[in-house]
Short mmCIF file of C-alpha atoms and ligand atoms in Angstrom, two decimals:
data_model
loop_
_atom_site.label_atom_id
_atom_site.label_comp_id
_atom_site.label_asym_id
_atom_site.label_seq_id
_atom_site.Cartn_x
_atom_site.Cartn_y
_atom_site.Cartn_z
CA MET H 177 -20.57 10.63 24.58
CA MET H 178 -20.38 7.09 23.50
CA GLN H 179 -17.94 4.90 25.53
CA THR H 180 -16.47 1.87 24.62
CA LEU H 181 -14.38 -0.55 27.01
CA ILE H 182 -11.84 -3.13 25.05
CA LYS H 183 -11.08 -5.22 28.01
CA SER H 184 -8.04 -7.53 28.82
CA GLY H 185 -6.57 -7.50 25.53
CA ARG H 186 -2.57 -7.88 24.57
CA ILE H 187 -1.90 -4.43 23.18
CA VAL H 188 0.65 -4.26 20.59
CA THR H 189 2.14 -1.41 19.10
CA ALA H 190 5.71 -0.70 17.63
CA VAL H 191 7.45 -0.33 20.52
CA ASP H 192 5.26 -1.81 23.46
CA ASP H 193 3.31 -5.63 24.14
CA TYR H 194 1.67 -5.51 27.32
CA THR H 195 -2.17 -6.41 28.30
CA ALA H 196 -4.70 -3.82 29.65
CA ASP H 197 -8.04 -2.40 28.96
CA ILE H 198 -8.63 0.51 26.47
CA LEU H 199 -11.27 2.94 27.07
CA ILE H 200 -12.57 4.53 23.97
CA GLU H 201 -14.76 7.52 24.23
CA ASP H 202 -16.68 8.79 20.92
CA GLU H 203 -13.52 8.44 18.46
CA THR H 204 -10.47 8.72 20.85
CA VAL H 205 -8.67 6.69 23.08
CA SER H 206 -9.05 8.23 26.16
CA MET H 207 -7.41 5.95 28.55
CA ILE H 208 -5.26 2.98 28.84
CA GLY H 209 -4.82 0.91 32.28
CA ARG H 210 -5.33 -2.19 34.05
CA LEU H 211 -8.77 -3.24 35.33
CA ILE H 212 -10.34 0.15 33.93
CA ASP H 213 -13.58 0.35 36.41
CA VAL H 214 -16.01 2.18 34.30
CA GLU H 215 -19.52 1.03 33.03
CA ALA H 216 -19.05 1.79 29.24
CA ASP H 217 -21.89 1.85 26.68
CA ARG H 218 -20.17 -1.63 25.00
CA VAL H 219 -17.64 -3.78 26.31
CA ILE H 220 -15.80 -6.09 23.88
CA ASP H 221 -13.60 -8.87 25.74
CA ALA H 222 -10.23 -9.29 24.07
CA SER H 223 -8.74 -11.97 26.18
CA GLY H 224 -6.64 -13.87 24.28
CA ARG H 225 -6.39 -11.69 21.56
CA LEU H 226 -4.04 -9.33 19.84
CA VAL H 227 -5.14 -5.53 20.25
CA ILE H 228 -2.98 -3.97 17.35
CA PRO H 229 -3.00 -0.55 15.67
CA GLY H 230 -5.46 -0.55 12.55
CA GLY H 231 -3.51 -1.26 9.51
CA ILE H 232 -2.32 1.69 7.08
CA ASP H 233 -2.14 0.91 3.12
CA PRO H 234 -0.27 3.88 1.75
CA HIS H 235 -0.50 2.22 -1.85
CA THR H 236 -3.73 1.92 -3.58
CA HIS H 237 -5.51 2.67 -6.61
CA MET H 238 -9.34 2.67 -6.64
CA GLU H 239 -11.16 3.14 -9.77
CA LEU H 240 -7.77 4.20 -11.52
CA PRO H 241 -8.07 4.54 -15.42
CA PHE H 242 -5.26 2.14 -17.00
CA GLY H 243 -5.20 0.45 -20.00
CA GLY H 244 -8.47 1.24 -21.51
CA THR H 245 -10.48 0.47 -18.26
CA GLN H 246 -10.43 1.24 -14.82
CA SER H 247 -9.46 -0.72 -11.55
CA SER H 248 -12.08 -2.69 -10.39
CA ASP H 249 -12.47 -1.61 -6.78
CA ASP H 250 -14.30 1.68 -6.07
CA PHE H 251 -14.07 3.72 -2.94
CA PHE H 252 -16.67 1.66 -1.43
CA THR H 253 -15.90 -1.94 -2.08
CA GLY H 254 -12.18 -0.92 -1.57
CA THR H 255 -12.32 0.30 1.95
CA ARG H 256 -14.82 -2.15 2.56
CA ALA H 257 -12.71 -4.86 1.99
CA ALA H 258 -9.65 -3.56 3.66
CA ALA H 259 -11.45 -2.97 6.92
CA PHE H 260 -12.18 -6.75 6.39
CA GLY H 261 -8.77 -7.04 6.02
CA GLY H 262 -7.71 -5.00 9.50
CA THR H 263 -6.84 -1.68 7.27
CA THR H 264 -8.31 1.17 8.73
CA THR H 265 -6.28 4.07 6.43
CA ILE H 266 -5.42 3.81 3.15
CA ILE H 267 -3.93 6.53 0.86
CA ASP H 268 -4.73 6.20 -2.65
CA PHE H 269 -3.24 7.82 -5.81
CA ALA H 270 -5.13 10.45 -7.80
CA VAL H 271 -3.89 11.18 -11.00
CA GLN H 272 -2.82 14.45 -12.67
CA THR H 273 -3.70 13.55 -16.25
CA LYS H 274 -1.38 15.08 -18.87
CA GLY H 275 -2.40 18.67 -19.44
CA GLU H 276 -4.59 18.87 -16.49
CA SER H 277 -3.33 20.95 -13.56
CA MET H 278 -2.44 18.99 -10.15
CA THR H 279 -5.51 20.37 -8.53
CA ALA H 280 -7.72 19.18 -10.73
CA GLY H 281 -6.63 15.45 -10.15
CA VAL H 282 -6.85 16.05 -6.72
CA ASP H 283 -10.51 17.28 -7.12
CA ALA H 284 -11.52 14.53 -9.25
CA TRP H 285 -10.22 12.24 -6.49
CA HIS H 286 -12.07 13.82 -3.72
CA LYS H 287 -15.25 13.34 -6.34
CA LYS H 288 -14.61 9.85 -6.54
CA ALA H 289 -14.07 9.26 -2.57
CA GLU H 290 -16.65 11.65 -0.93
CA GLY H 291 -19.30 9.89 0.77
CA LYS H 292 -18.21 6.48 -0.59
CA THR H 293 -15.50 5.41 1.94
CA CYS H 294 -15.97 2.74 4.81
CA ILE H 295 -12.72 3.75 6.68
CA ASP H 296 -10.49 6.92 6.79
CA TYR H 297 -8.22 7.96 3.55
CA GLY H 298 -5.87 10.18 2.03
CA PHE H 299 -4.24 11.15 -1.12
CA HIS H 300 -0.65 11.12 -2.74
CA LEU H 301 -0.75 12.82 -6.10
CA ILE H 302 0.28 11.23 -9.18
CA THR H 303 2.24 14.00 -10.90
CA THR H 304 3.12 13.97 -14.22
CA GLU H 305 4.08 17.02 -15.09
CA PHE H 306 5.95 19.72 -13.11
CA GLU H 307 7.37 22.91 -14.49
CA ASP H 308 9.36 25.76 -12.28
CA GLY H 309 6.74 28.01 -10.81
CA ASP H 310 4.72 24.91 -10.02
CA GLU H 311 6.03 25.20 -6.45
CA LYS H 312 2.93 27.64 -5.59
CA GLU H 313 0.18 24.80 -6.44
CA MET H 314 2.04 22.02 -4.82
CA TYR H 315 2.40 24.09 -1.35
CA SER H 316 -1.06 24.99 -1.65
CA LEU H 317 -1.98 21.34 -1.94
CA MET H 318 0.53 20.15 0.62
CA ASP H 319 -1.63 23.03 3.08
CA GLU H 320 -4.77 20.88 1.88
CA GLY H 321 -3.17 17.79 3.11
CA ILE H 322 -1.57 16.13 -0.03
CA THR H 323 1.77 16.02 1.34
CA SER H 324 3.25 13.41 -1.13
CA PHE H 325 3.50 12.96 -4.94
CA LYS H 326 4.25 10.17 -6.84
CA LEU H 327 6.49 10.10 -10.01
CA PHE H 328 6.78 7.71 -12.64
CA MET H 329 10.00 6.44 -14.57
CA ALA H 330 8.35 4.07 -16.26
CA TYR H 331 4.82 4.54 -18.62
CA PRO H 332 6.08 6.40 -21.29
CA GLY H 333 3.34 8.86 -22.98
CA VAL H 334 1.42 7.96 -19.90
CA PHE H 335 2.93 8.84 -16.71
CA LEU H 336 6.51 9.14 -17.28
CA ALA H 337 8.44 12.24 -16.05
CA ASP H 338 11.90 12.94 -17.47
CA ASP H 339 14.61 13.41 -14.99
CA ALA H 340 14.21 17.19 -15.10
CA THR H 341 10.97 17.19 -14.20
CA ILE H 342 11.49 15.02 -11.65
CA PHE H 343 14.70 17.39 -10.14
CA ARG H 344 12.35 20.06 -10.33
CA ALA H 345 9.33 18.13 -8.17
CA MET H 346 12.14 16.91 -5.80
CA SER H 347 13.54 20.26 -5.09
CA ALA H 348 10.22 21.92 -4.54
CA ALA H 349 8.66 18.78 -1.96
CA GLY H 350 12.05 18.68 -0.31
CA LYS H 351 11.89 22.07 0.64
CA ARG H 352 8.67 22.08 2.37
CA GLY H 353 8.43 18.74 4.01
CA GLY H 354 6.68 16.96 1.29
CA LEU H 355 8.09 13.62 -0.20
CA ILE H 356 8.34 12.65 -3.71
CA CYS H 357 7.43 9.05 -4.21
CA MET H 358 8.89 6.82 -6.99
CA HIS H 359 8.01 4.29 -9.59
CA ALA H 360 11.36 3.49 -10.47
CA GLU H 361 12.06 1.45 -13.50
CA ASN H 362 13.57 2.54 -16.73
CA GLY H 363 10.37 2.43 -18.73
CA ILE H 364 11.97 3.87 -22.01
CA VAL H 365 14.50 1.01 -22.04
CA ILE H 366 11.71 -1.56 -21.36
CA ASN H 367 9.29 -0.49 -23.93
CA GLU H 368 12.31 -1.22 -26.71
CA ILE H 369 12.46 -4.82 -25.24
CA ILE H 370 8.51 -5.39 -25.42
CA LYS H 371 8.65 -4.42 -28.67
CA ARG H 372 11.40 -6.86 -29.75
CA PHE H 373 9.06 -9.78 -27.86
CA LEU H 374 6.33 -8.56 -29.54
CA ALA H 375 7.96 -8.62 -32.90
CA ASP H 376 8.95 -12.35 -32.40
CA GLY H 377 5.67 -13.42 -31.26
CA ARG H 378 6.10 -13.78 -27.57
CA THR H 379 2.72 -12.36 -26.73
CA ALA H 380 1.86 -14.27 -23.42
CA PRO H 381 1.78 -12.78 -19.96
CA LYS H 382 4.60 -14.51 -18.55
CA TYR H 383 6.75 -12.08 -21.37
CA HIS H 384 5.42 -9.05 -18.84
CA ALA H 385 7.99 -10.28 -16.53
CA LEU H 386 10.89 -11.17 -19.20
CA THR H 387 10.51 -7.73 -20.37
CA ARG H 388 11.09 -5.96 -17.02
CA PRO H 389 14.34 -7.18 -16.08
CA THR H 390 15.62 -6.46 -12.43
CA ILE H 391 18.33 -4.48 -13.34
CA ALA H 392 15.63 -1.89 -15.16
CA GLU H 393 14.18 -1.35 -11.50
CA ALA H 394 17.54 -1.05 -10.02
CA GLU H 395 18.94 1.66 -12.67
CA GLY H 396 15.59 3.62 -11.74
CA VAL H 397 16.12 3.47 -7.87
CA HIS H 398 19.79 4.44 -8.42
CA ARG H 399 18.69 7.29 -10.34
CA ALA H 400 15.85 8.45 -7.97
CA ILE H 401 18.02 8.32 -5.24
CA ALA H 402 20.66 10.00 -7.12
CA ILE H 403 18.16 12.83 -8.39
CA ALA H 404 16.87 13.03 -4.55
CA GLU H 405 20.64 13.60 -3.30
CA MET H 406 21.21 16.61 -5.89
CA ALA H 407 18.01 18.05 -5.19
CA GLU H 408 18.09 18.15 -1.30
CA SER H 409 15.34 15.82 -0.92
CA PRO H 410 14.19 12.35 0.86
CA VAL H 411 12.95 10.14 -1.51
CA TYR H 412 10.27 7.09 -1.07
CA ILE H 413 10.72 4.08 -3.69
CA VAL H 414 7.21 2.51 -3.95
CA HIS H 415 6.66 -1.10 -4.73
CA LEU H 416 10.21 -2.15 -4.53
CA SER H 417 10.59 -6.32 -5.94
CA CYS H 418 13.97 -7.28 -5.85
CA THR H 419 17.14 -7.64 -4.49
CA ASP H 420 18.76 -5.57 -7.12
CA ALA H 421 16.47 -2.65 -6.40
CA LEU H 422 17.12 -3.11 -2.77
CA ASN H 423 21.17 -3.13 -2.90
CA GLN H 424 20.44 0.24 -4.07
CA VAL H 425 18.49 1.65 -1.25
CA ARG H 426 21.14 -0.14 1.23
CA GLN H 427 23.96 1.65 -0.47
CA ALA H 428 22.19 4.97 -0.19
CA ARG H 429 20.90 4.69 3.53
CA ASP H 430 24.62 3.03 4.52
CA ARG H 431 25.62 6.90 3.20
CA GLY H 432 23.23 7.98 5.39
CA ILE H 433 21.07 9.26 2.44
CA PRO H 434 17.02 9.54 3.67
CA ALA H 435 15.78 7.35 0.77
CA PHE H 436 13.16 5.05 1.94
CA ALA H 437 11.19 2.15 0.46
CA GLU H 438 8.03 -0.21 0.50
CA THR H 439 7.41 -3.92 -0.94
CA CYS H 440 4.27 -5.34 -1.37
CA PRO H 441 3.09 -8.95 0.13
CA GLN H 442 3.03 -10.19 -3.82
CA TYR H 443 7.21 -9.93 -4.01
CA LEU H 444 7.33 -11.36 -0.54
CA PHE H 445 4.94 -14.56 -1.50
CA HIS H 446 4.88 -14.96 -4.86
CA SER H 447 7.32 -15.42 -8.06
CA ILE H 448 8.04 -15.91 -11.44
CA ASP H 449 7.24 -19.17 -11.78
CA ASP H 450 3.32 -18.26 -10.89
CA TYR H 451 3.20 -17.09 -14.57
CA GLY H 452 3.18 -20.41 -15.85
CA ASP H 453 3.17 -20.44 -19.68
CA GLY H 454 -0.70 -20.05 -20.16
CA TRP H 455 -3.38 -17.13 -19.84
CA ASP H 456 -3.40 -17.55 -16.18
CA GLY H 457 -0.42 -15.63 -15.68
CA ALA H 458 -2.20 -12.28 -16.58
CA LYS H 459 -3.60 -12.64 -12.87
CA TYR H 460 0.15 -11.76 -12.03
CA VAL H 461 0.52 -8.64 -14.36
CA MET H 462 1.56 -6.03 -12.38
CA THR H 463 4.41 -3.37 -12.72
CA PRO H 464 7.27 -4.27 -11.53
CA PRO H 465 6.37 -7.89 -12.08
CA LEU H 466 6.90 -11.27 -9.91
CA ARG H 467 10.86 -12.19 -9.63
CA GLU H 468 12.82 -15.37 -9.45
CA LYS H 469 11.90 -16.83 -5.66
CA HIS H 470 15.57 -15.90 -4.57
CA ASN H 471 14.62 -12.54 -4.37
CA CYS H 472 11.65 -13.23 -1.50
CA ALA H 473 14.19 -13.81 1.36
CA GLU H 474 16.03 -10.72 0.53
CA LEU H 475 13.45 -8.65 0.90
CA TRP H 476 12.01 -10.32 4.09
CA LYS H 477 16.09 -9.38 5.14
CA GLY H 478 15.44 -6.12 4.17
CA LEU H 479 12.48 -5.85 6.43
CA LYS H 480 14.29 -7.14 8.99
CA MET H 481 17.01 -4.83 9.02
CA ASP H 482 14.98 -1.47 8.30
CA ASP H 483 16.28 -1.04 4.71
CA LEU H 484 12.67 -1.59 3.66
CA GLN H 485 10.50 0.67 6.11
CA VAL H 486 7.02 -0.20 4.99
CA ILE H 487 4.47 -2.78 3.50
CA SER H 488 1.58 -1.18 1.23
CA THR H 489 -0.32 -3.65 -1.27
CA ASP H 490 -0.19 -1.69 -4.75
CA HIS H 491 -3.79 -2.89 -4.52
CA CYS H 492 -5.29 -2.39 -8.02
CA PRO H 493 -7.27 -5.03 -9.12
CA PHE H 494 -8.50 -5.83 -12.64
CA CYS H 495 -11.31 -8.77 -13.40
CA MET H 496 -9.65 -11.73 -15.36
CA LYS H 497 -12.79 -11.70 -17.25
CA GLU H 498 -13.11 -8.54 -20.01
CA GLN H 499 -10.72 -6.60 -18.20
CA LYS H 500 -7.38 -8.84 -17.97
CA GLU H 501 -8.97 -10.35 -21.17
CA LEU H 502 -7.82 -6.86 -23.36
CA GLY H 503 -4.35 -8.12 -23.38
CA LYS H 504 -5.22 -11.86 -24.72
CA ASP H 505 -3.28 -11.47 -27.34
CA ASP H 506 -0.60 -8.69 -26.60
CA PHE H 507 1.02 -9.05 -23.00
CA SER H 508 1.74 -5.26 -22.97
CA LYS H 509 -2.13 -4.58 -23.19
CA ILE H 510 -2.95 -6.40 -20.00
CA PRO H 511 -4.32 -3.83 -17.32
CA ASN H 512 -1.06 -3.80 -14.99
CA GLY H 513 -2.09 -4.66 -11.47
CA ALA H 514 -3.35 -6.92 -8.73
CA PRO H 515 -5.98 -7.39 -5.73
CA GLY H 516 -4.53 -7.71 -2.22
CA VAL H 517 -5.92 -4.63 0.23
CA GLU H 518 -7.80 -7.63 2.04
CA ASN H 519 -5.17 -9.95 2.23
CA ARG H 520 -2.41 -7.87 3.75
CA MET H 521 -2.47 -7.90 7.65
CA SER H 522 -2.72 -11.88 7.80
CA LEU H 523 -0.16 -12.80 5.21
CA ILE H 524 2.28 -10.46 6.77
CA TYR H 525 1.32 -11.78 10.09
CA ASN H 526 1.83 -15.34 8.43
CA GLY H 527 4.88 -15.06 6.55
CA GLY H 528 6.42 -12.64 8.99
CA VAL H 529 5.45 -13.24 12.88
CA VAL H 530 4.42 -16.92 12.38
CA GLU H 531 7.28 -17.93 10.61
CA ASN H 532 9.75 -16.02 12.70
CA ARG H 533 11.18 -13.90 10.22
CA ILE H 534 10.22 -10.60 12.06
CA SER H 535 8.78 -9.48 15.62
CA LEU H 536 5.32 -8.90 16.32
CA ASN H 537 6.49 -5.16 17.17
CA ARG H 538 8.21 -4.94 13.74
CA PHE H 539 4.62 -6.77 12.34
CA VAL H 540 2.90 -3.59 13.68
CA GLU H 541 5.47 -1.24 12.52
CA LEU H 542 5.64 -2.23 8.88
CA THR H 543 1.90 -2.74 8.90
CA SER H 544 0.76 0.67 10.57
CA THR H 545 3.36 2.82 12.14
CA ALA H 546 5.70 3.60 10.03
CA ALA H 547 3.25 4.79 7.05
CA ALA H 548 1.84 7.36 9.72
CA LYS H 549 5.21 8.70 10.47
CA MET H 550 6.22 8.79 6.88
CA PHE H 551 3.18 10.24 5.36
CA GLY H 552 2.17 12.71 7.97
CA LEU H 553 -0.30 10.79 10.05
CA PHE H 554 1.32 9.93 13.39
CA PRO H 555 0.34 9.83 16.41
CA ARG H 556 -3.22 10.56 15.57
CA LYS H 557 -3.38 7.22 13.12
CA GLY H 558 -0.48 4.06 13.59
CA THR H 559 -0.39 3.52 17.35
CA ILE H 560 -2.65 2.85 20.02
CA ALA H 561 -2.14 6.04 22.95
CA VAL H 562 -4.33 8.30 24.97
CA GLY H 563 -5.34 11.17 22.30
CA SER H 564 -5.03 8.48 19.26
CA ASP H 565 -8.01 7.70 16.97
CA ALA H 566 -9.36 4.76 17.82
CA ASP H 567 -8.41 2.56 15.02
CA ILE H 568 -7.96 -0.75 16.44
CA VAL H 569 -8.06 -4.32 15.26
CA ILE H 570 -8.88 -7.03 17.69
CA PHE H 571 -6.83 -10.03 16.28
CA ASP H 572 -6.80 -13.76 16.85
CA PRO H 573 -3.73 -14.96 16.60
CA GLU H 574 -4.71 -18.80 16.73
CA LYS H 575 -7.57 -18.72 14.52
CA GLU H 576 -6.95 -20.15 11.04
CA HIS H 577 -8.91 -18.97 7.34
CA THR H 578 -8.41 -20.00 3.96
CA PHE H 579 -8.30 -17.18 1.31
CA GLY H 580 -10.25 -16.97 -1.59
CA VAL H 581 -12.52 -15.39 -3.67
CA GLU H 582 -15.46 -16.58 -2.21
CA ASN H 583 -14.61 -15.48 1.36
CA GLU H 584 -13.20 -11.99 0.03
CA HIS H 585 -14.78 -8.62 -0.50
CA MET H 586 -12.51 -6.87 -3.14
CA ASN H 587 -14.65 -6.20 -6.67
CA VAL H 588 -12.66 -8.86 -8.57
CA ASP H 589 -13.19 -12.39 -9.91
CA TYR H 590 -10.39 -13.94 -8.44
CA SER H 591 -7.93 -13.88 -5.45
CA SER H 592 -4.07 -14.05 -5.67
CA TYR H 593 -4.05 -16.18 -2.92
CA GLU H 594 -6.67 -18.72 -3.57
CA GLY H 595 -6.72 -21.45 -1.21
CA TRP H 596 -4.02 -20.60 0.95
CA LYS H 597 -4.59 -21.37 4.63
CA MET H 598 -3.84 -18.41 6.85
CA LYS H 599 -3.12 -18.61 10.75
CA GLY H 600 -4.41 -15.55 12.75
CA LYS H 601 -7.35 -13.89 11.66
CA VAL H 602 -8.96 -10.39 11.82
CA GLU H 603 -11.70 -10.27 14.38
CA THR H 604 -13.22 -7.07 15.06
CA VAL H 605 -12.23 -3.90 13.81
CA LEU H 606 -12.63 -0.14 15.21
CA SER H 607 -12.39 2.63 12.81
CA ARG H 608 -12.25 5.77 15.10
CA GLY H 609 -14.08 4.37 17.83
CA LYS H 610 -16.95 2.66 15.87
CA VAL H 611 -17.08 -1.28 15.54
CA VAL H 612 -17.09 -1.58 11.50
CA ILE H 613 -16.13 -5.46 11.48
CA GLU H 614 -17.40 -7.98 13.55
CA ASN H 615 -18.28 -11.94 13.49
CA GLY H 616 -17.28 -11.83 9.96
CA GLU H 617 -19.72 -8.92 8.81
CA HIS H 618 -19.41 -5.20 7.85
CA VAL H 619 -21.47 -3.06 10.08
CA GLY H 620 -20.41 0.09 9.41
CA LYS H 621 -21.81 2.19 6.48
CA GLN H 622 -20.79 3.90 3.27
CA GLY H 623 -19.15 6.99 4.37
CA ASP H 624 -17.97 6.11 7.61
CA GLY H 625 -14.57 7.45 6.53
CA GLN H 626 -12.93 10.98 6.32
CA PHE H 627 -10.48 12.41 4.31
CA LEU H 628 -7.13 12.96 6.45
CA LYS H 629 -5.52 16.08 5.69
CA ARG H 630 -1.94 14.68 6.53
CA GLY H 631 0.81 17.03 7.78
CA GLY H 632 4.73 16.87 6.91
CA CYS H 633 6.39 13.71 5.75
CA VAL H 634 8.99 11.38 6.94
CA LYS H 635 9.55 11.54 10.65
CA ILE H 636 10.77 8.19 10.85
O1 URP N 214 1.00 -2.94 -11.69
C1 URP N 214 0.40 -2.08 -11.03
N1 URP N 214 1.67 -1.47 -10.07
N2 URP N 214 -0.45 -1.04 -11.29
C2 URP N 214 -0.55 0.10 -10.45
C3 URP N 214 0.48 1.19 -11.20
C4 URP N 214 1.53 1.43 -10.65
O2 URP N 214 2.52 1.65 -11.12
O3 URP N 214 1.18 1.79 -9.14
ZN1 ZN N 215 3.98 2.13 -9.68
ZN1 ZN N 216 0.49 1.45 -7.67
#
């Protein structure tokens, strides 16, 4: 048995903040206490450091086919980058393409990920079709640990599910502790607006944002919550980007409806101004798009007040060269998505804790614990406790570093945060007891990560 002792760190979970030693035996935390007196195989001095649960990013897209190409990180490069950034679990989105079974979609994602990941991983399933009688297949996937399903109100012809499909899927999921994650935007109206812009010759990247108004997102959120209420099911809104949409979640929660939502760093730190007038704006072509600056403060408030429960990344990178270039003359052909899995923990520590918007405990809750509870991984993941997986980040709260494509490990030719100076840096990362990041190096290997069979959702 391998014993690792982390000494004298400041352990911060969603609820606690104290200094102690942590003994890890093989993959699991076995003891927490002051001055643990054990001759461990390995001792890590964490004095002056924060010791926090490994980050959980419940929204990534590795190798996602999109717009005639596929996202540029695979399960190796993407999960290694995640580890560098202090994330030790991802939940990626498998895809049921139209005409294929849900099971075939999950099988395809197992093939992509197996033996490749550097950290543990689970899958949601993007569900494009759901008929009466499909409950059986949904439940057998749930028995295999796929307990959440993403449906789209956007992207007609590709992913969009109509309201009847959404209602059927929500009714089925809600009966068995499953969770529907909703991409909430009125994609049908948006497509009409896009046609008008293109007919007017408005083709630059910034028009991606101008064709997707906040009201299209707010309408989607309102409808998703209303359908969930009728289906007697909880609902989780993904990548919520603006105040108008947030207000829909707030109103529902104030009525006691089990509506939950995540936002992403890009909506907290960037704004519509980042598109500029030129081609460079393609870096930020993602859906929903970046919004007017005033939305950022309101989202931070939503995070503080628990109207938003989770911060994910929606990591979906495409290189500017050859990939984003597919939409050089037509913004609607630019593949949607941006990199971020490596940046999330430092960004939220800076924008949240250093800038005094949220407490350290809330930082941990938003980046790890809440996702574990929402998606059936708690208490194995999302906390530091005896019996939990030893997914642990040793974080230097004072160390400064600079984001930029040269220092980052995502397989993409730009950084969304080029030159941004950060206070607080991930120093050492353990994934199930094994050190995978130390001294700025990845010391783990491809295949270290395991598939996580998740349990029922929403214990929050
Ligand atoms: O632009 C985005 N968000 N790309 C990934 C697909 C999605 O809708 O999450
Ligand atoms: Zn989406
Ligand atoms: Zn996404």
